[in-house]
């Protein structure tokens, strides 16, 4: 029936596994929860406790694989025909999370379901606001809005997929670094007309990086995107930032954008680290940085 796959990296996933385990038992389904750590440096004793739970396993990779390859590796171990992929730092928004997915399988012919991502409404320290604002505005979308653009609004941090589909269309193993591995997978599925059904079954994203950490991860993801585009893994038409970058390049504006970025980068970062980060400035920051790393082309 259901194999739940949890890629882990530097996070205590035990509370999540405990909740999923409880819900699976209540649903009286055949299940397994397979957790695989990608060479973390923290929370190993806590996560080792996963092995004490029935139908649950926790193991550690010998070498760092990267998120996509780690999920592929866990999927190969999975014994059951439906795979629920969850990031280790999410948590179900209600006690019927597993039941909702089981009912979705029973009442629909789709092979992929995306439940959505939510963010708690809570007071945060200023240094974590950028990630929360971005997630709340760009990722936490109502199901009706998500279904209008099913592939561009899906994430593999809370997705149910038939094992055969992922086996035949795995994450690209050439992508090792962080960033855009989701989009590459979803682009392949879209090209093969394998539809995603969006349902109202979200999980909270709990582990919010500081704004500084989020900016550094954003830069890493843009560098990885540059590799992905150069390697022809992803069609440029699939991403808004690439469309804008190509427009800038075509019209001879890249040097100007790089100049403006270098001149105002400090001020933009000041805003992004403030208590009122602007997503418009965040988008401009990403475009400026992407133009900068491509300034020699």
Tab-separated table of C-alpha atoms in Angstrom:
chain	number	residue	atom	x	y	z
A	1	UNK	CA	0.000	0.000	0.000
A	2	UNK	CA	2.107	2.937	1.287
A	3	UNK	CA	5.856	3.499	1.585
A	4	UNK	CA	6.670	6.808	3.256
A	5	UNK	CA	10.086	8.117	2.199
A	6	UNK	CA	11.891	10.628	4.408
A	7	UNK	CA	15.248	12.038	3.241
A	8	UNK	CA	16.999	13.453	6.321
A	9	UNK	CA	19.738	16.016	6.720
A	10	UNK	CA	20.668	17.662	10.036
A	11	UNK	CA	17.156	17.497	11.476
A	12	UNK	CA	15.389	15.558	14.226
A	13	UNK	CA	12.765	13.657	12.238
A	14	UNK	CA	11.629	11.423	15.098
A	15	UNK	CA	8.545	13.510	16.082
A	16	UNK	CA	7.395	13.454	12.440
A	17	UNK	CA	7.911	9.687	12.141
A	18	UNK	CA	6.082	9.102	15.419
A	19	UNK	CA	3.036	11.016	14.149
A	20	UNK	CA	3.043	9.300	10.746
A	21	UNK	CA	3.457	5.903	12.412
A	22	UNK	CA	0.475	6.579	14.677
A	23	UNK	CA	-1.722	7.682	11.769
A	24	UNK	CA	-0.785	4.672	9.637
A	25	UNK	CA	-1.674	2.300	12.462
A	26	UNK	CA	-5.017	4.048	12.936
A	27	UNK	CA	-5.756	3.645	9.220
A	28	UNK	CA	-4.974	-0.091	9.486
A	29	UNK	CA	-3.038	-0.106	6.216
A	30	UNK	CA	0.038	-1.937	5.033
A	31	UNK	CA	2.857	0.606	5.399
A	32	UNK	CA	6.533	1.231	5.911
A	33	UNK	CA	8.448	4.406	6.779
A	34	UNK	CA	11.923	4.473	5.260
A	35	UNK	CA	14.277	7.222	6.469
A	36	UNK	CA	17.736	7.821	5.032
A	37	UNK	CA	20.226	10.333	6.386
A	38	UNK	CA	22.494	12.039	3.877
A	39	UNK	CA	25.606	12.183	6.086
A	40	UNK	CA	24.362	14.596	8.752
A	41	UNK	CA	26.452	15.871	11.625
A	42	UNK	CA	23.585	16.325	14.111
A	43	UNK	CA	20.541	14.514	15.591
A	44	UNK	CA	21.835	11.005	14.922
A	45	UNK	CA	20.844	9.593	18.363
A	46	UNK	CA	17.338	11.051	18.045
A	47	UNK	CA	16.883	9.649	14.541
A	48	UNK	CA	18.315	6.256	15.470
A	49	UNK	CA	15.250	5.870	17.713
A	50	UNK	CA	13.200	5.533	14.513
A	51	UNK	CA	14.466	1.955	14.271
A	52	UNK	CA	12.554	1.074	17.452
A	53	UNK	CA	9.200	1.690	15.741
A	54	UNK	CA	7.323	-1.073	13.936
A	55	UNK	CA	7.697	-0.961	10.110
A	56	UNK	CA	10.151	1.949	10.360
A	57	UNK	CA	13.827	2.104	9.435
A	58	UNK	CA	16.606	4.666	9.667
A	59	UNK	CA	19.939	4.377	7.862
A	60	UNK	CA	22.866	6.641	7.023
A	61	UNK	CA	24.457	7.048	3.592
A	62	UNK	CA	28.166	6.358	3.246
A	63	UNK	CA	28.542	9.417	1.025
A	64	UNK	CA	26.482	12.569	0.550
A	65	UNK	CA	24.146	12.043	-2.402
A	66	UNK	CA	22.197	15.287	-2.539
A	67	UNK	CA	18.447	15.433	-2.023
A	68	UNK	CA	17.265	14.063	-5.376
A	69	UNK	CA	19.666	11.142	-5.492
A	70	UNK	CA	18.922	10.365	-1.848
A	71	UNK	CA	15.201	10.105	-2.625
A	72	UNK	CA	15.963	7.877	-5.624
A	73	UNK	CA	17.999	5.630	-3.349
A	74	UNK	CA	15.213	5.391	-0.762
A	75	UNK	CA	12.645	4.705	-3.498
A	76	UNK	CA	14.689	1.713	-4.644
A	77	UNK	CA	14.337	0.254	-1.148
A	78	UNK	CA	10.587	0.841	-0.995
A	79	UNK	CA	8.521	-2.358	-1.055
A	80	UNK	CA	5.013	-0.968	-1.594
A	81	UNK	CA	3.275	0.522	-4.616
A	82	UNK	CA	2.579	4.085	-3.421
A	83	UNK	CA	5.348	6.451	-2.301
A	84	UNK	CA	4.672	9.399	-0.005
A	85	UNK	CA	7.715	11.694	-0.145
A	86	UNK	CA	8.029	14.115	2.767
A	87	UNK	CA	10.836	16.436	3.747
A	88	UNK	CA	12.126	15.740	7.226
A	89	UNK	CA	11.232	19.243	8.445
A	90	UNK	CA	7.507	19.121	7.684
A	91	UNK	CA	4.647	18.042	9.932
A	92	UNK	CA	1.005	17.146	9.111
A	93	UNK	CA	-1.448	19.962	9.695
A	94	UNK	CA	-4.082	17.546	11.038
A	95	UNK	CA	-4.558	14.016	12.378
A	96	UNK	CA	-6.208	12.790	9.169
A	97	UNK	CA	-3.188	13.457	6.947
A	98	UNK	CA	-2.553	9.805	6.011
A	99	UNK	CA	-6.279	9.028	5.817
A	100	UNK	CA	-6.777	11.907	3.376
A	101	UNK	CA	-4.130	10.515	1.045
A	102	UNK	CA	-5.577	6.993	1.251
A	103	UNK	CA	-9.013	8.360	0.347
A	104	UNK	CA	-7.498	10.318	-2.557
A	105	UNK	CA	-6.000	7.108	-3.955
A	106	UNK	CA	-9.304	5.282	-3.555
A	107	UNK	CA	-11.468	7.919	-5.233
A	108	UNK	CA	-9.203	9.117	-8.083
A	109	UNK	CA	-7.326	7.543	-10.954
A	110	UNK	CA	-4.422	10.005	-10.756
A	111	UNK	CA	-0.915	8.701	-10.186
A	112	UNK	CA	0.412	11.813	-8.388
A	113	UNK	CA	-1.125	13.882	-5.583
A	114	UNK	CA	0.241	17.068	-4.010
A	115	UNK	CA	-1.205	18.013	-0.638
A	116	UNK	CA	0.336	21.466	-0.282
A	117	UNK	CA	2.679	23.244	2.101
A	118	UNK	CA	1.591	25.538	4.938
A	119	UNK	CA	3.315	27.940	7.303
A	120	UNK	CA	2.241	28.553	10.870
A	121	UNK	CA	1.019	32.026	11.782
A	122	UNK	CA	3.356	32.870	14.603
A	123	UNK	CA	5.691	35.565	15.814
A	124	UNK	CA	9.170	35.034	14.401
A	125	UNK	CA	12.522	36.550	15.103
A	126	UNK	CA	13.446	39.191	12.513
A	127	UNK	CA	16.344	37.052	11.286
A	128	UNK	CA	13.921	34.359	10.045
A	129	UNK	CA	11.290	36.542	8.398
A	130	UNK	CA	12.497	36.326	4.795
A	131	UNK	CA	12.014	32.537	4.594
A	132	UNK	CA	8.621	32.775	6.289
A	133	UNK	CA	7.384	35.610	4.048
A	134	UNK	CA	8.589	33.808	0.912
A	135	UNK	CA	7.008	30.512	1.946
A	136	UNK	CA	3.733	32.082	3.047
A	137	UNK	CA	3.322	34.077	-0.182
A	138	UNK	CA	4.867	31.794	-2.820
A	139	UNK	CA	4.482	28.226	-1.497
A	140	UNK	CA	1.435	28.202	0.794
A	141	UNK	CA	-1.261	28.440	-1.873
A	142	UNK	CA	-4.932	27.364	-1.739
A	143	UNK	CA	-5.723	24.194	-3.648
A	144	UNK	CA	-7.862	26.051	-6.217
A	145	UNK	CA	-4.952	28.288	-7.170
A	146	UNK	CA	-2.465	25.420	-7.220
A	147	UNK	CA	-4.604	23.350	-9.548
A	148	UNK	CA	-4.603	26.147	-12.156
A	149	UNK	CA	-0.843	25.648	-12.599
A	150	UNK	CA	-0.422	22.101	-11.300
A	151	UNK	CA	3.242	21.550	-12.187
A	152	UNK	CA	4.680	24.969	-11.365
A	153	UNK	CA	2.927	25.070	-7.972
A	154	UNK	CA	3.846	21.561	-6.789
A	155	UNK	CA	6.751	20.640	-4.515
A	156	UNK	CA	8.201	17.236	-3.683
A	157	UNK	CA	8.259	18.032	0.026
A	158	UNK	CA	4.736	16.581	0.415
A	159	UNK	CA	3.856	14.501	-2.618
A	160	UNK	CA	2.251	11.089	-3.155
A	161	UNK	CA	3.351	9.256	-6.277
A	162	UNK	CA	2.863	5.785	-7.659
A	163	UNK	CA	6.140	3.882	-7.318
A	164	UNK	CA	6.192	2.854	-10.969
A	165	UNK	CA	5.998	6.508	-12.034
A	166	UNK	CA	9.010	7.546	-9.933
A	167	UNK	CA	10.966	4.429	-10.884
A	168	UNK	CA	10.522	5.250	-14.559
A	169	UNK	CA	11.066	9.006	-14.013
A	170	UNK	CA	13.556	9.427	-11.146
A	171	UNK	CA	15.198	12.635	-9.985
A	172	UNK	CA	18.081	13.496	-12.308
A	173	UNK	CA	21.151	11.820	-10.781
A	174	UNK	CA	23.518	14.407	-12.263
A	175	UNK	CA	22.071	17.047	-9.914
A	176	UNK	CA	24.072	16.836	-6.713
A	177	UNK	CA	23.896	20.355	-5.268
A	178	UNK	CA	20.880	22.066	-3.739
A	179	UNK	CA	18.214	23.679	-5.905
A	180	UNK	CA	15.644	23.094	-8.661
A	181	UNK	CA	15.715	19.287	-8.539
A	182	UNK	CA	11.936	19.432	-7.921
A	183	UNK	CA	11.327	21.484	-11.040
A	184	UNK	CA	13.403	19.143	-13.200
A	185	UNK	CA	11.408	16.119	-12.067
A	186	UNK	CA	8.064	17.883	-12.492
A	187	UNK	CA	9.073	19.129	-15.933
A	188	UNK	CA	9.700	15.536	-17.050
A	189	UNK	CA	6.346	14.408	-15.668
A	190	UNK	CA	4.573	17.278	-17.406
A	191	UNK	CA	6.256	16.439	-20.733
A	192	UNK	CA	4.903	12.894	-20.385
A	193	UNK	CA	1.421	14.204	-19.559
A	194	UNK	CA	1.339	12.462	-16.164
A	195	UNK	CA	-1.132	14.664	-14.349
A	196	UNK	CA	-0.864	15.898	-10.752
A	197	UNK	CA	-4.015	16.245	-8.693
A	198	UNK	CA	-3.779	18.948	-6.040
A	199	UNK	CA	-5.711	18.225	-2.852
A	200	UNK	CA	-6.193	19.982	0.450
A	201	UNK	CA	-3.835	17.945	2.658
A	202	UNK	CA	-0.978	20.206	3.611
A	203	UNK	CA	2.013	19.818	5.881
A	204	UNK	CA	3.641	22.602	7.865
A	205	UNK	CA	7.174	23.583	6.895
A	206	UNK	CA	8.750	23.964	10.336
A	207	UNK	CA	12.485	24.464	9.879
A	208	UNK	CA	12.882	28.100	8.864
A	209	UNK	CA	16.435	29.168	8.065
A	210	UNK	CA	17.671	32.576	9.060
A	211	UNK	CA	17.416	35.181	6.318
A	212	UNK	CA	21.191	35.034	5.858
A	213	UNK	CA	21.071	31.253	5.449
A	214	UNK	CA	18.165	31.508	3.033
A	215	UNK	CA	20.052	34.034	0.895
A	216	UNK	CA	23.094	31.753	0.790
A	217	UNK	CA	20.911	28.780	-0.184
A	218	UNK	CA	19.287	30.943	-2.852
A	219	UNK	CA	22.694	31.741	-4.330
A	220	UNK	CA	23.628	28.047	-4.277
A	221	UNK	CA	20.361	27.142	-5.985
A	222	UNK	CA	20.955	29.747	-8.718
A	223	UNK	CA	24.453	28.378	-9.316
A	224	UNK	CA	22.901	24.922	-9.549
A	225	UNK	CA	20.269	26.263	-11.945
A	226	UNK	CA	23.069	27.569	-14.134
A	227	UNK	CA	24.517	24.047	-14.261
A	228	UNK	CA	21.083	22.575	-15.012
A	229	UNK	CA	20.472	24.960	-17.914
A	230	UNK	CA	23.979	24.474	-19.350
A	231	UNK	CA	23.513	20.699	-19.152
A	232	UNK	CA	20.153	20.940	-20.974
A	233	UNK	CA	18.428	19.141	-18.120
A	234	UNK	CA	15.639	21.713	-18.002
A	235	UNK	CA	13.930	23.615	-20.801
A	236	UNK	CA	14.473	27.372	-20.211
A	237	UNK	CA	10.792	28.022	-20.934
A	238	UNK	CA	9.891	26.253	-17.694
A	239	UNK	CA	11.216	28.972	-15.396
A	240	UNK	CA	10.302	32.640	-15.060
A	241	UNK	CA	13.785	33.819	-14.026
A	242	UNK	CA	15.331	32.255	-17.145
A	243	UNK	CA	12.738	33.907	-19.372
A	244	UNK	CA	13.594	37.288	-17.846
A	245	UNK	CA	17.325	36.595	-18.023
A	246	UNK	CA	17.053	35.679	-21.726
A	247	UNK	CA	15.097	38.880	-22.370
A	248	UNK	CA	17.768	40.928	-20.575
A	249	UNK	CA	20.549	39.184	-22.506
A	250	UNK	CA	18.795	39.476	-25.872
A	251	UNK	CA	18.320	43.216	-25.436
A	252	UNK	CA	21.918	43.857	-24.369
A	253	UNK	CA	20.964	44.784	-20.802
A	254	UNK	CA	22.979	42.193	-18.873
A	255	UNK	CA	25.968	44.458	-18.108
A	256	UNK	CA	23.584	47.165	-16.945
A	257	UNK	CA	21.754	44.734	-14.631
A	258	UNK	CA	25.100	43.519	-13.216
A	259	UNK	CA	26.197	47.134	-12.646
A	260	UNK	CA	22.958	48.000	-10.831
A	261	UNK	CA	23.177	44.792	-8.785
A	262	UNK	CA	26.746	45.524	-7.688
A	263	UNK	CA	25.856	49.102	-6.824
A	264	UNK	CA	22.733	48.353	-4.791
A	265	UNK	CA	23.357	44.809	-3.529
A	266	UNK	CA	24.094	46.020	0.006
A	267	UNK	CA	20.875	48.016	0.207
A	268	UNK	CA	18.817	45.145	-1.168
A	269	UNK	CA	20.321	42.743	1.369
A	270	UNK	CA	19.624	45.274	4.143
A	271	UNK	CA	15.926	45.143	3.232
A	272	UNK	CA	15.855	41.351	2.905
A	273	UNK	CA	17.352	40.966	6.368
A	274	UNK	CA	14.964	43.521	7.880
A	275	UNK	CA	11.596	43.050	9.596
A	276	UNK	CA	9.799	43.919	6.324
A	277	UNK	CA	11.538	41.979	3.535
A	278	UNK	CA	10.256	42.748	0.032
A	279	UNK	CA	9.686	39.807	-2.312
A	280	UNK	CA	10.024	42.171	-5.275
A	281	UNK	CA	13.535	43.062	-4.111
A	282	UNK	CA	14.185	39.360	-3.519
A	283	UNK	CA	13.250	38.645	-7.150
A	284	UNK	CA	15.526	41.466	-8.323
A	285	UNK	CA	18.320	40.092	-6.137
A	286	UNK	CA	17.972	36.671	-7.781
A	287	UNK	CA	17.997	38.155	-11.281
A	288	UNK	CA	21.022	40.320	-10.466
A	289	UNK	CA	22.948	37.412	-8.984
A	290	UNK	CA	22.094	35.133	-11.913
A	291	UNK	CA	23.273	37.784	-14.372
A	292	UNK	CA	26.465	38.178	-12.325
A	293	UNK	CA	27.389	34.485	-12.424
A	294	UNK	CA	26.750	34.573	-16.186
A	295	UNK	CA	28.523	37.875	-16.787
A	296	UNK	CA	31.371	36.208	-18.729
A	297	UNK	CA	28.965	34.620	-21.234
